[in-house]
Amino acid sequence: MSTPYPFTAIVGQDDLRLALLLNAVSPAVGGVLVRGEKGTAKSTAVRALSVLIPEVSVVVGCRFSCDPGAPDPACPDGPHEGGGGAARPARMVELPVGASEDRLVGALDIERALAEGVKAFEPGLLADAHRGVLYVDEVNLLHDHLVDLLLDAAAMGASYVEREGVSVRHASRFLLVGTMNPEEGELRPQLLDRFGLTVEVAASREPDLRVEVVRRRLAYDDDPAAFAARWAEEENGLRARIVAARALLPEVRLGDAALRQIAATCAAFEVDGMRADIVMARTATTLAAWAGRTVVLAEDVRQAALLALPHRRRRNPFDAPGLDEEKLDDTLEEFGGGDGGDGEGDRDDSPDDEPDDDPEPDGPGDGPGDGGPPPQDGPPDAPRDSSARPEPAESDEAGPPPAPGGGERSAERSAEPFRTKVLSVPGLGGGAAGRRSRARTDHGRTTGARRPRGTLTKLHLAATVHAAAPHQRARGRSGQGLVVRRDDLRQATREGREGNLVLFVVDASGSMAARRRMSAVKGAVLSLLLDAYQRRDKVGLITFRGREATVALPPTSSVDAAAVRLETLPTGGRTPLSAGLMKAHDVLRVERMRDPARRPLLVVVTDGRATGGPDAVALGGRAARLHAAEGTASVVVDCESGPVRLGLAAALAGDLGGTAVTLDELRAESVAGLVRDVQGAYRDAGSRGSRGRAA
């Protein structure tokens, strides 16, 4: 077994270490979501923490890790009679991104059910993680229904399995830790709220700290055992402090003054529901125990707010997590009236209880037990993606002078977003789980059964029994067991929804900038991006203006990044429509090779004009028919305005084999089923494509 990196040797990341330690003391806090850029020791810190958690005593032979001192009366392996147990280290269970629902919660033991005719439950990862750590790396890439299941178990302390004739309930209390890189996509707000605490991590910009990180990592890689031995004393001290805080926790008193501060803070930041109040109360109580106190003080409430509220104050998916600390301090002062306790005997405990001394003063600074806020390397809300900076405006000096209104213009702010109608890809797909188009999925409603192609992944039990039943006499069956051959097995077919690749091709030319139309266009695209966020799509953004088309954002799961690029989009110049469509064709070709199962939806936002050469219109039509020939589902958002309309966007939609909709019709309350006839449009696309359209 490899030697994990010592927790106390991690440089900086004070918030991360504190949040993990608080959950180690009290898993009831609700877990930690760690958000941050790659290479910031997220996974290293989680794996290092598992070594610090004290050993647990379990009933020998119990698959659900029951405590011999207080066994679960509903344990499927019970009832457990009184007796001794065996001590073992707390487990750290990792949930892979591609795990199935059966692997997570457990399922009917199919082998015993068919061979012995008995119902037997095969435990999943939630049972393995009981009284330990459940770690989900890249939790934002995990299927939403799995996230729901594990968060429900974390909140209730138990897992309930009702499926395939099996009804099982078993204890499942664990420290839940999820890590994610926001550049790869966000969690839905409902799921964000289910994590007790969240921390943002970033690499320090201080050269001395970065030097210390590299020095320690190289020393660890050279000799892990020797490096761990150097930190053994600090590790043992931290482990003992966790045990002491656990013992003290039941004695900590949350006074009315502190509780009032908690309620006032949650109200001031307009968080939804009451979960934030409960999490803050548990966190403040645990902070007091960690500091060795039995009374919750105002400093505990403040630190609890900094850990529990930033991810809950997001009013829409594109809001950056963060908290206005000045507003927080004003609220605490207004409703504090002192130290947050009852004032009896608190003063001797209230000074900052210093943690174990840092063995290397030039390392992390304050130890992981420090309850105060860490120093900030920059504004918490500042975007970390360098792409958020506006790119230099493209010039068109080599070409003819632009038409009136078509010169370079600075980026305009987008109009207010609105709820859009659902754009979907026709037919039945089989891509990644999502919420947009119909698809064959591993979960969802069962629609039938078929013979498995390759490995059996989801057994249709009734269909399998039905296929095997007629052959029992011929196979010489005796006893209860059903004689089943491989040819009898049936795969369950299920239908759900998939996420698609929504590729936006946005006209940023001078004609779009006329009459300040671009603000409304950006508002419409932002609305579609919000819809893509909610439906778990990948998105890409291509813009065309001047003489060329640019991939402003390659296909990604980070819809936030697309919104940032959209806001900084300048306008002006000619309209190279064909260049935009051909660039989209190139992007889709590459994406089909990378992810063949994910079906694309092309959304072209333009007024349909094409300039930049004598054959601009004809070239645009040919590029559009290329997409139609490959069966790419498409929608043209017609941005033409004014009393005289040329209908060019509708003609473009015809060449694409898709449908056209105006900006007004895009609103959910204005149109029903935007793409309901896309399939019918494809049937006509072949005849249109063969005849062509005169340029």
XYZ file of C-alpha atoms in Angstrom:
695
model
C 0.000 0.000 0.000
C 1.434 3.384 -0.962
C 2.213 5.942 1.713
C -0.226 8.875 1.459
C 1.019 12.434 1.537
C 0.834 13.783 5.131
C -2.099 16.111 5.767
C -0.008 18.417 7.953
C 2.576 18.802 5.168
C 0.119 20.493 2.805
C 1.166 24.084 2.244
C -1.495 26.765 2.574
C -5.111 25.903 1.614
C -6.274 26.830 5.125
C -9.980 26.854 4.280
C -9.759 23.456 2.611
C -7.980 21.865 5.550
C -10.296 23.432 8.098
C -13.448 22.320 6.263
C -12.169 18.752 5.994
C -11.199 18.632 9.657
C -14.589 19.963 10.775
C -16.303 17.172 8.878
C -13.899 14.645 10.358
C -15.033 15.828 13.802
C -18.729 15.896 12.856
C -19.939 14.280 9.603
C -23.354 15.803 10.421
C -21.976 19.094 9.048
C -22.878 17.656 5.656
C -19.673 17.158 3.726
C -17.394 19.408 1.719
C -17.440 20.472 -1.915
C -13.965 21.547 -3.024
C -13.953 23.777 -6.098
C -10.778 24.825 -7.788
C -8.421 24.789 -10.690
C -6.403 21.697 -11.501
C -3.216 21.016 -9.561
C -4.272 22.593 -6.254
C -3.948 19.522 -3.972
C -7.691 18.828 -3.803
C -7.387 15.056 -4.109
C -4.156 14.980 -2.114
C -5.823 16.665 0.868
C -8.811 14.317 0.843
C -6.708 11.178 0.672
C -4.398 12.504 3.383
C -7.341 13.164 5.701
C -8.520 9.541 5.595
C -5.374 8.495 7.475
C -6.173 10.899 10.328
C -9.649 9.565 11.037
C -9.531 7.334 14.127
C -10.005 3.581 13.821
C -13.528 2.178 14.088
C -14.705 -0.918 15.946
C -16.985 -3.138 13.832
C -19.000 -6.308 14.302
C -16.995 -9.208 12.913
C -18.528 -10.468 9.673
C -20.978 -7.570 9.257
C -20.858 -6.212 5.706
C -22.331 -2.908 6.916
C -19.692 -2.027 9.552
C -22.066 -2.011 12.523
C -20.696 -0.654 15.798
C -20.615 -3.526 18.327
C -21.475 -1.069 21.091
C -24.612 0.152 19.292
C -25.431 -2.133 16.357
C -28.020 -1.026 13.831
C -31.258 -2.872 14.746
C -32.308 -2.805 11.066
C -28.978 -4.096 9.732
C -29.581 -6.607 6.904
C -26.867 -8.825 8.426
C -28.405 -8.560 11.897
C -29.607 -8.877 14.502
C -26.212 -8.706 16.165
C -25.927 -10.245 19.603
C -23.734 -8.639 22.209
C -20.076 -9.420 21.893
C -16.715 -8.035 21.034
C -15.789 -6.355 17.815
C -12.668 -5.835 15.780
C -10.899 -2.546 15.201
C -9.948 -1.504 11.693
C -8.961 1.748 9.970
C -11.773 3.929 8.691
C -12.303 3.230 5.022
C -11.938 5.698 2.242
C -14.245 4.729 -0.625
C -13.909 6.423 -4.001
C -16.956 6.683 -6.251
C -15.928 6.555 -9.922
C -17.611 8.996 -12.295
C -18.841 6.108 -14.437
C -20.334 4.084 -11.555
C -23.791 2.581 -11.977
C -26.714 2.991 -9.597
C -26.379 -0.671 -8.589
C -22.726 -0.144 -7.663
C -23.605 2.854 -5.504
C -26.635 1.658 -3.510
C -26.463 -2.107 -4.015
C -28.925 -4.432 -5.705
C -30.436 -7.868 -5.765
C -27.802 -10.615 -5.931
C -28.903 -11.926 -9.314
C -26.692 -15.014 -9.189
C -28.221 -16.270 -5.932
C -31.724 -15.242 -6.961
C -31.588 -17.346 -10.132
C -29.462 -20.241 -8.873
C -30.915 -20.640 -5.348
C -34.280 -18.957 -5.657
C -33.627 -16.600 -2.714
C -33.648 -12.828 -2.360
C -30.226 -11.656 -1.301
C -28.916 -8.102 -1.160
C -25.491 -7.268 -2.525
C -24.213 -4.093 -0.766
C -22.905 -1.125 -2.715
C -20.422 1.645 -2.072
C -22.747 3.431 0.377
C -22.478 0.403 2.669
C -18.699 0.237 2.265
C -18.363 3.929 3.170
C -20.357 3.687 6.439
C -18.304 5.258 9.269
C -15.605 6.273 6.807
C -15.011 8.689 3.922
C -16.831 8.698 0.580
C -14.824 10.637 -1.964
C -16.174 11.699 -5.363
C -13.578 13.231 -7.654
C -15.029 15.346 -10.480
C -18.432 15.272 -8.782
C -19.766 17.738 -11.357
C -19.319 15.058 -14.024
C -21.257 12.442 -12.048
C -24.772 11.692 -13.282
C -27.319 13.789 -11.436
C -29.401 10.824 -10.259
C -26.300 9.342 -8.567
C -25.519 12.659 -6.899
C -29.102 12.773 -5.614
C -28.791 9.273 -4.157
C -25.533 9.840 -2.322
C -26.597 13.252 -0.994
C -29.863 11.753 0.289
C -27.902 9.060 2.091
C -25.490 11.635 3.523
C -28.393 13.771 4.803
C -30.420 10.895 6.312
C -27.544 8.723 7.532
C -29.125 5.714 5.843
C -29.555 4.185 2.410
C -32.927 2.862 1.253
C -33.072 0.373 -1.604
C -36.458 -0.442 -3.140
C -35.976 -2.272 -6.401
C -36.328 -5.634 -8.155
C -38.291 -7.107 -5.266
C -35.663 -6.053 -2.714
C -36.521 -3.742 0.180
C -33.456 -2.924 2.283
C -32.492 -0.156 4.644
C -29.027 0.096 6.177
C -27.042 2.755 8.020
C -24.773 4.892 5.871
C -23.072 7.722 7.730
C -19.898 8.988 6.159
C -17.788 12.038 5.529
C -18.767 13.123 2.016
C -16.165 15.000 0.002
C -16.574 16.067 -3.607
C -13.970 17.825 -5.709
C -14.512 19.588 -9.019
C -12.953 21.923 -11.525
C -15.584 24.595 -12.408
C -14.089 24.893 -15.904
C -15.561 21.458 -16.656
C -19.102 22.421 -15.702
C -21.091 23.373 -12.622
C -23.353 21.444 -10.312
C -27.011 22.398 -10.333
C -27.948 24.853 -7.528
C -30.175 22.184 -5.934
C -27.185 19.860 -5.631
C -24.823 22.603 -4.502
C -27.175 23.315 -1.620
C -26.961 19.707 -0.432
C -23.257 19.997 0.360
C -22.749 21.360 3.848
C -19.619 23.398 3.178
C -17.769 24.563 0.110
C -14.298 25.982 -0.351
C -12.590 27.607 -3.305
C -8.954 26.633 -3.787
C -6.357 28.198 -6.032
C -2.611 28.023 -6.364
C -0.854 30.736 -4.402
C 0.733 33.551 -6.364
C 3.389 34.005 -3.653
C 6.749 32.704 -4.927
C 7.908 31.587 -1.468
C 4.830 29.427 -0.944
C 5.124 27.919 -4.402
C 8.776 27.096 -3.745
C 7.811 25.334 -0.516
C 5.103 23.321 -2.299
C 7.605 22.082 -4.886
C 10.276 21.358 -2.266
C 7.956 19.203 -0.181
C 6.482 17.379 -3.159
C 9.901 16.473 -4.524
C 10.988 15.228 -1.096
C 7.856 13.079 -0.881
C 8.330 11.626 -4.366
C 11.981 10.752 -3.605
C 11.141 8.779 -0.439
C 7.460 8.722 0.659
C 8.105 6.714 3.837
C 10.902 8.975 5.049
C 8.905 12.099 4.253
C 5.874 10.764 6.134
C 8.094 9.911 9.114
C 9.219 13.558 9.318
C 5.596 14.571 9.828
C 4.503 11.662 12.024
C 4.489 13.690 15.241
C 2.311 16.430 13.739
C -0.018 13.814 12.242
C -0.440 12.087 15.610
C -1.135 15.418 17.278
C -3.802 16.298 14.746
C -5.368 12.834 15.066
C -5.543 13.259 18.844
C -7.128 16.675 18.431
C -9.872 15.196 16.228
C -10.623 12.604 18.922
C -10.732 15.285 21.617
C -13.036 17.522 19.577
C -15.399 14.596 18.948
C -15.583 13.929 22.677
C -16.204 17.610 23.477
C -18.808 18.194 20.765
C -21.875 16.952 22.730
C -21.082 19.458 25.482
C -20.935 22.535 23.219
C -23.791 24.959 23.820
C -25.270 27.083 21.032
C -26.663 30.140 22.809
C -29.660 32.172 21.664
C -27.443 35.110 20.708
C -25.356 32.973 18.347
C -28.470 31.319 16.939
C -29.952 34.755 16.256
C -26.783 35.779 14.425
C -27.026 32.657 12.279
C -30.657 33.298 11.367
C -30.005 36.989 10.652
C -27.009 36.176 8.445
C -28.940 33.653 6.350
C -31.802 36.104 5.981
C -29.464 38.959 5.033
C -27.906 36.926 2.222
C -31.333 35.714 1.034
C -30.452 32.038 0.924
C -33.307 29.712 0.017
C -34.827 27.333 2.544
C -33.609 26.499 6.042
C -30.749 24.120 5.270
C -28.216 26.947 5.442
C -29.297 27.853 8.990
C -28.967 24.248 10.140
C -25.582 23.753 8.491
C -24.271 27.011 9.949
C -25.427 25.990 13.417
C -23.712 22.594 13.177
C -20.562 24.135 11.727
C -20.338 26.835 14.401
C -20.796 24.199 17.100
C -18.065 22.045 15.597
C -15.742 25.050 15.301
C -16.170 25.680 19.021
C -15.345 22.046 19.806
C -12.325 22.213 17.501
C -11.105 25.259 19.411
C -11.629 23.442 22.744
C -14.591 25.551 23.860
C -18.060 24.612 25.033
C -19.718 27.875 23.970
C -20.214 29.145 20.416
C -18.800 32.636 19.865
C -19.344 35.235 17.156
C -16.063 34.260 15.521
C -17.414 30.732 15.074
C -20.567 32.068 13.436
C -18.513 34.229 11.088
C -16.263 31.367 10.012
C -19.284 29.090 9.601
C -20.893 31.647 7.284
C -17.745 31.868 5.144
C -17.807 28.097 4.665
C -21.546 27.398 4.444
C -23.043 30.339 2.521
C -20.971 31.238 -0.583
C -22.426 28.470 -2.762
C -25.950 29.109 -1.475
C -26.170 32.786 -2.368
C -25.972 32.201 -6.139
C -29.141 33.720 -7.556
C -28.615 32.239 -11.018
C -26.202 29.643 -12.415
C -23.748 32.234 -13.751
C -23.246 34.036 -10.448
C -19.774 33.453 -9.039
C -19.759 31.946 -5.542
C -18.624 34.339 -2.875
C -19.668 36.361 0.126
C -19.544 40.092 0.874
C -17.503 40.004 4.076
C -18.245 43.638 4.903
C -21.976 42.893 4.790
C -21.368 39.786 6.897
C -19.518 41.757 9.562
C -22.243 44.425 9.644
C -24.926 41.773 10.108
C -23.032 40.010 12.887
C -22.407 43.308 14.649
C -26.047 44.368 14.361
C -27.411 41.128 15.784
C -24.436 40.141 17.934
C -24.474 42.167 21.073
C -21.229 40.705 22.279
C -19.451 37.404 22.003
C -22.391 35.319 20.823
C -22.514 33.336 24.064
C -24.137 34.023 27.415
C -21.113 35.776 28.826
C -20.362 33.410 31.688
C -16.816 32.196 31.797
C -16.282 32.615 28.083
C -13.551 35.212 28.210
C -10.782 32.795 29.148
C -11.650 30.559 26.167
C -12.340 33.240 23.612
C -8.806 34.131 22.483
C -7.772 32.334 19.363
C -6.698 28.888 20.445
C -3.500 28.341 18.565
C -3.255 25.041 16.710
C -0.282 22.753 16.740
C 2.763 24.785 15.808
C 3.615 24.579 12.170
C 6.828 22.550 11.969
C 8.118 24.752 9.174
C 7.437 28.460 9.629
C 7.982 29.165 5.948
C 5.253 26.694 4.982
C 1.518 26.996 5.362
C 1.459 29.818 7.880
C -1.446 29.306 10.265
C -2.114 25.658 10.999
C -5.112 23.713 9.801
C -6.877 24.229 13.074
C -7.024 28.001 12.776
C -10.653 29.096 12.782
C -9.966 32.484 11.226
C -10.220 33.264 7.536
C -7.086 32.604 5.463
C -5.305 35.366 3.603
C -6.727 35.928 0.158
C -4.606 35.886 -2.960
C -7.144 37.925 -4.849
C -10.803 38.899 -4.952
C -12.970 35.809 -4.373
C -15.247 36.626 -7.283
C -12.500 37.321 -9.825
C -12.669 34.974 -12.816
C -9.744 32.567 -12.939
C -10.038 31.719 -16.608
C -7.727 33.897 -18.644
C -10.304 33.690 -21.380
C -12.524 36.038 -19.410
C -10.383 38.946 -20.551
C -11.676 40.721 -23.669
C -9.723 39.730 -26.738
C -8.292 42.400 -29.009
C -10.808 43.510 -31.593
C -10.340 42.078 -35.033
C -9.413 44.541 -37.740
C -10.664 44.594 -41.286
C -8.228 47.095 -42.701
C -7.146 44.788 -45.541
C -10.624 44.705 -47.057
C -12.983 47.299 -48.414
C -14.402 49.813 -45.988
C -17.301 48.410 -44.009
C -20.868 49.322 -44.779
C -22.495 52.056 -42.672
C -23.004 50.813 -39.170
C -20.565 47.936 -39.734
C -17.417 49.379 -38.128
C -15.694 48.046 -35.018
C -17.838 48.398 -31.918
C -17.077 47.601 -28.322
C -18.876 44.766 -26.583
C -22.447 45.504 -25.543
C -24.024 44.136 -22.404
C -26.611 41.453 -22.914
C -30.281 42.038 -22.275
C -32.019 40.240 -19.416
C -32.288 36.490 -20.038
C -35.662 34.790 -20.281
C -37.055 31.260 -20.245
C -36.811 29.657 -23.669
C -38.724 26.874 -25.316
C -37.052 23.483 -25.414
C -34.853 22.866 -28.433
C -34.383 19.135 -28.942
C -32.766 16.775 -31.397
C -35.277 14.505 -33.144
C -35.127 10.735 -32.915
C -33.799 8.501 -30.138
C -30.180 8.949 -29.115
C -27.820 7.180 -26.770
C -25.488 9.867 -25.463
C -24.568 11.025 -21.978
C -27.413 11.418 -19.499
C -29.029 14.843 -19.493
C -32.378 16.570 -19.867
C -32.776 17.571 -23.482
C -33.525 14.879 -26.085
C -35.027 11.388 -25.913
C -32.415 8.670 -25.577
C -31.710 5.111 -24.552
C -30.068 5.402 -21.150
C -28.941 3.238 -18.242
C -31.635 4.767 -16.069
C -35.108 6.066 -16.661
C -38.296 4.179 -17.397
C -38.010 0.598 -18.617
C -39.492 0.275 -22.089
C -38.724 -3.339 -22.913
C -36.069 -6.034 -23.136
C -33.644 -7.338 -25.746
C -30.850 -9.818 -26.075
C -27.620 -8.296 -24.756
C -25.048 -7.103 -27.238
C -21.760 -7.752 -25.490
C -21.631 -7.484 -21.685
C -24.939 -7.579 -19.816
C -25.265 -4.342 -17.838
C -28.917 -4.143 -16.737
C -30.813 -7.409 -16.378
C -34.523 -7.492 -17.161
C -35.432 -10.128 -14.591
C -39.013 -10.849 -15.713
C -38.005 -11.206 -19.354
C -35.105 -13.494 -18.392
C -37.366 -15.754 -16.329
C -39.940 -15.745 -19.140
C -37.277 -16.822 -21.638
C -35.928 -19.601 -19.380
C -39.252 -20.978 -18.091
C -40.282 -23.095 -21.127
C -36.999 -25.054 -21.026
C -36.916 -26.160 -17.381
C -38.139 -29.733 -17.981
C -35.774 -30.243 -20.912
C -32.881 -28.989 -18.790
C -33.686 -31.444 -16.036
C -34.503 -28.903 -13.349
C -34.854 -30.236 -9.807
C -35.334 -28.156 -6.686
C -35.999 -24.440 -6.313
C -33.280 -22.993 -8.495
C -34.092 -21.868 -12.014
C -31.856 -23.374 -14.688
C -30.727 -20.391 -16.740
C -28.506 -20.395 -19.800
C -26.727 -17.426 -21.296
C -29.174 -17.325 -24.187
C -31.988 -16.663 -21.673
C -30.500 -13.423 -20.348
C -32.302 -10.259 -21.407
C -31.006 -6.709 -21.247
C -33.469 -4.102 -19.996
C -33.976 -1.213 -22.399
C -34.698 2.118 -20.771
C -35.609 5.501 -22.106
C -34.621 8.759 -20.526
C -33.071 12.011 -21.652
C -29.630 12.799 -22.964
C -27.486 15.880 -22.968
C -26.468 17.182 -26.381
C -23.705 19.292 -27.816
C -25.309 22.688 -28.435
C -23.028 24.589 -30.805
C -23.821 28.296 -31.100
C -22.785 30.090 -34.289
C -23.265 33.803 -33.601
C -23.179 36.549 -36.220
C -21.164 39.454 -34.760
C -20.952 41.526 -37.930
C -21.804 45.167 -38.429
C -25.361 44.426 -39.593
C -26.046 42.752 -36.257
C -24.683 45.753 -34.382
C -27.040 48.147 -36.181
C -29.721 49.728 -34.006
C -28.012 48.175 -30.979
C -29.574 44.839 -31.865
C -26.644 42.915 -30.363
C -27.837 43.481 -26.806
C -31.068 41.586 -27.544
C -29.130 38.895 -29.414
C -26.784 38.350 -26.486
C -29.751 38.160 -24.145
C -31.279 35.452 -26.318
C -28.034 33.441 -26.493
C -27.550 33.830 -22.742
C -31.085 32.496 -22.256
C -30.240 29.468 -24.389
C -27.042 28.982 -22.387
C -29.054 28.958 -19.167
C -31.288 26.335 -20.712
C -28.212 24.296 -21.731
C -26.881 24.547 -18.175
C -30.104 23.146 -16.761
C -30.212 20.352 -19.317
C -26.605 19.229 -18.741
C -25.396 19.899 -22.266
C -21.965 20.552 -23.627
C -21.786 23.908 -25.390
C -19.508 25.548 -27.902
C -19.406 29.094 -29.275
C -18.337 30.207 -32.752
C -18.504 33.823 -33.872
C -18.051 35.259 -37.359
C -17.314 38.825 -38.366
C -14.904 40.722 -40.612
C -13.153 38.149 -42.774
C -13.212 35.003 -40.646
C -14.913 32.831 -38.084
C -13.429 32.168 -34.657
C -13.973 29.355 -32.171
C -14.584 31.570 -29.163
C -15.085 28.524 -26.943
C -14.378 24.905 -27.922
C -17.080 22.441 -26.843
C -17.065 22.204 -23.061
C -19.316 21.396 -20.120
C -18.559 24.790 -18.586
C -21.552 26.865 -19.643
C -20.254 29.630 -17.371
C -17.210 30.040 -19.606
C -19.462 30.443 -22.641
C -21.420 33.183 -20.847
C -18.187 35.047 -20.079
C -17.033 34.861 -23.707
C -20.427 36.076 -24.883
C -20.312 39.178 -22.696
C -16.931 40.243 -24.113
C -17.905 39.677 -27.749
C -17.234 42.764 -29.935
C -19.138 43.449 -33.148
C -18.512 45.060 -36.509
C -17.225 44.337 -40.009
C -18.549 42.176 -42.825
C -20.634 38.994 -42.541
C -18.660 35.863 -43.545
C -21.625 33.494 -43.089
C -20.037 30.614 -44.987
C -16.901 30.846 -42.840
C -19.001 30.527 -39.680
C -20.883 27.484 -40.989
C -17.703 25.780 -42.242
C -15.985 26.401 -38.916
C -18.988 24.767 -37.222
C -18.683 21.822 -39.607
C -15.015 21.364 -38.641
C -15.789 21.536 -34.918
C -18.635 19.016 -35.198
C -16.482 16.649 -37.234
C -13.847 16.568 -34.482
C -16.462 16.198 -31.747
C -18.077 13.254 -33.544
C -14.746 11.454 -33.381
C -14.259 12.316 -29.714
C -17.765 11.475 -28.560
C -19.773 9.670 -31.270
C -22.787 9.092 -28.992
C -23.395 12.773 -28.197
C -25.697 14.244 -30.830
C -25.227 17.889 -31.849
C -27.728 20.716 -32.108
C -26.581 23.634 -34.253
C -28.021 27.015 -33.228
C -27.234 29.760 -35.770
C -27.957 33.285 -34.518
C -28.009 35.689 -37.484
C -30.117 37.948 -39.670
C -29.177 35.769 -42.641
C -27.097 38.353 -44.507
C -23.872 37.227 -46.197
C -21.243 39.696 -47.451
C -17.546 39.636 -48.175
C -17.435 38.500 -51.800
C -19.443 38.121 -55.014
C -20.546 34.573 -54.149
C -21.113 35.092 -50.412
C -24.788 34.061 -50.474
C -24.179 30.984 -52.646
C -21.245 29.891 -50.481
C -23.387 30.258 -47.369
C -26.102 28.098 -48.931
C -23.631 25.384 -49.902
C -22.124 25.328 -46.403
C -25.594 25.054 -44.902
C -26.555 22.149 -47.171
C -23.407 20.345 -46.051
C -24.806 20.293 -42.492
C -28.190 19.121 -43.784
C -26.579 16.261 -45.720
C -24.952 15.009 -42.500
C -28.244 15.119 -40.599
C -27.242 17.784 -38.087
C -30.286 19.111 -36.248
C -30.349 22.896 -36.529
C -32.275 25.989 -35.546
C -31.802 29.476 -36.962
C -32.617 32.330 -34.596
C -33.709 35.115 -36.952
C -32.395 38.442 -35.668
C -33.716 40.575 -38.535
C -35.767 43.551 -37.397
C -37.458 46.589 -38.860
C -40.516 47.088 -41.094
C -38.810 45.626 -44.191
C -37.597 42.048 -43.821
C -35.758 40.066 -46.467
C -36.443 36.594 -45.038
C -32.815 35.531 -45.458
C -32.698 33.649 -42.129
C -35.691 31.524 -43.125
C -33.967 30.654 -46.413
C -30.849 29.692 -44.473
C -32.941 27.434 -42.223
C -34.303 25.761 -45.343
C -30.802 25.039 -46.598
C -29.853 23.669 -43.181
C -32.905 21.410 -43.156
C -33.911 22.953 -39.846
C -36.363 25.538 -38.635
C -36.262 29.298 -38.108
C -37.589 31.252 -35.158
C -37.515 34.953 -34.386
C -36.141 36.409 -31.177
C -39.680 37.033 -29.927
C -40.792 33.499 -30.767
C -37.877 32.072 -28.818
C -39.563 32.925 -25.531
C -41.239 29.979 -23.825
C -44.576 31.761 -23.584
C -44.593 32.675 -27.277
C -44.057 29.434 -29.147
C -44.765 25.746 -28.633
C -42.386 23.057 -29.854
C -39.743 24.951 -31.792
C -38.147 21.856 -33.222
C -41.143 19.532 -33.260
C -41.108 19.535 -37.077
C -37.355 19.361 -37.563
C -37.630 15.727 -38.582
C -40.219 16.657 -41.161
C -37.935 19.417 -42.372
C -35.200 16.837 -42.894
C -37.499 14.778 -45.087
C -37.796 17.750 -47.390
C -34.129 18.725 -47.136
C -33.002 16.111 -49.639
C -35.192 17.470 -52.423
C -34.203 21.048 -51.622
C -30.543 20.056 -51.476
C -30.681 18.249 -54.824
C -32.396 21.154 -56.569
C -30.159 23.724 -54.887
C -31.025 27.357 -54.595
C -30.030 30.047 -57.039
C -27.499 32.391 -55.603
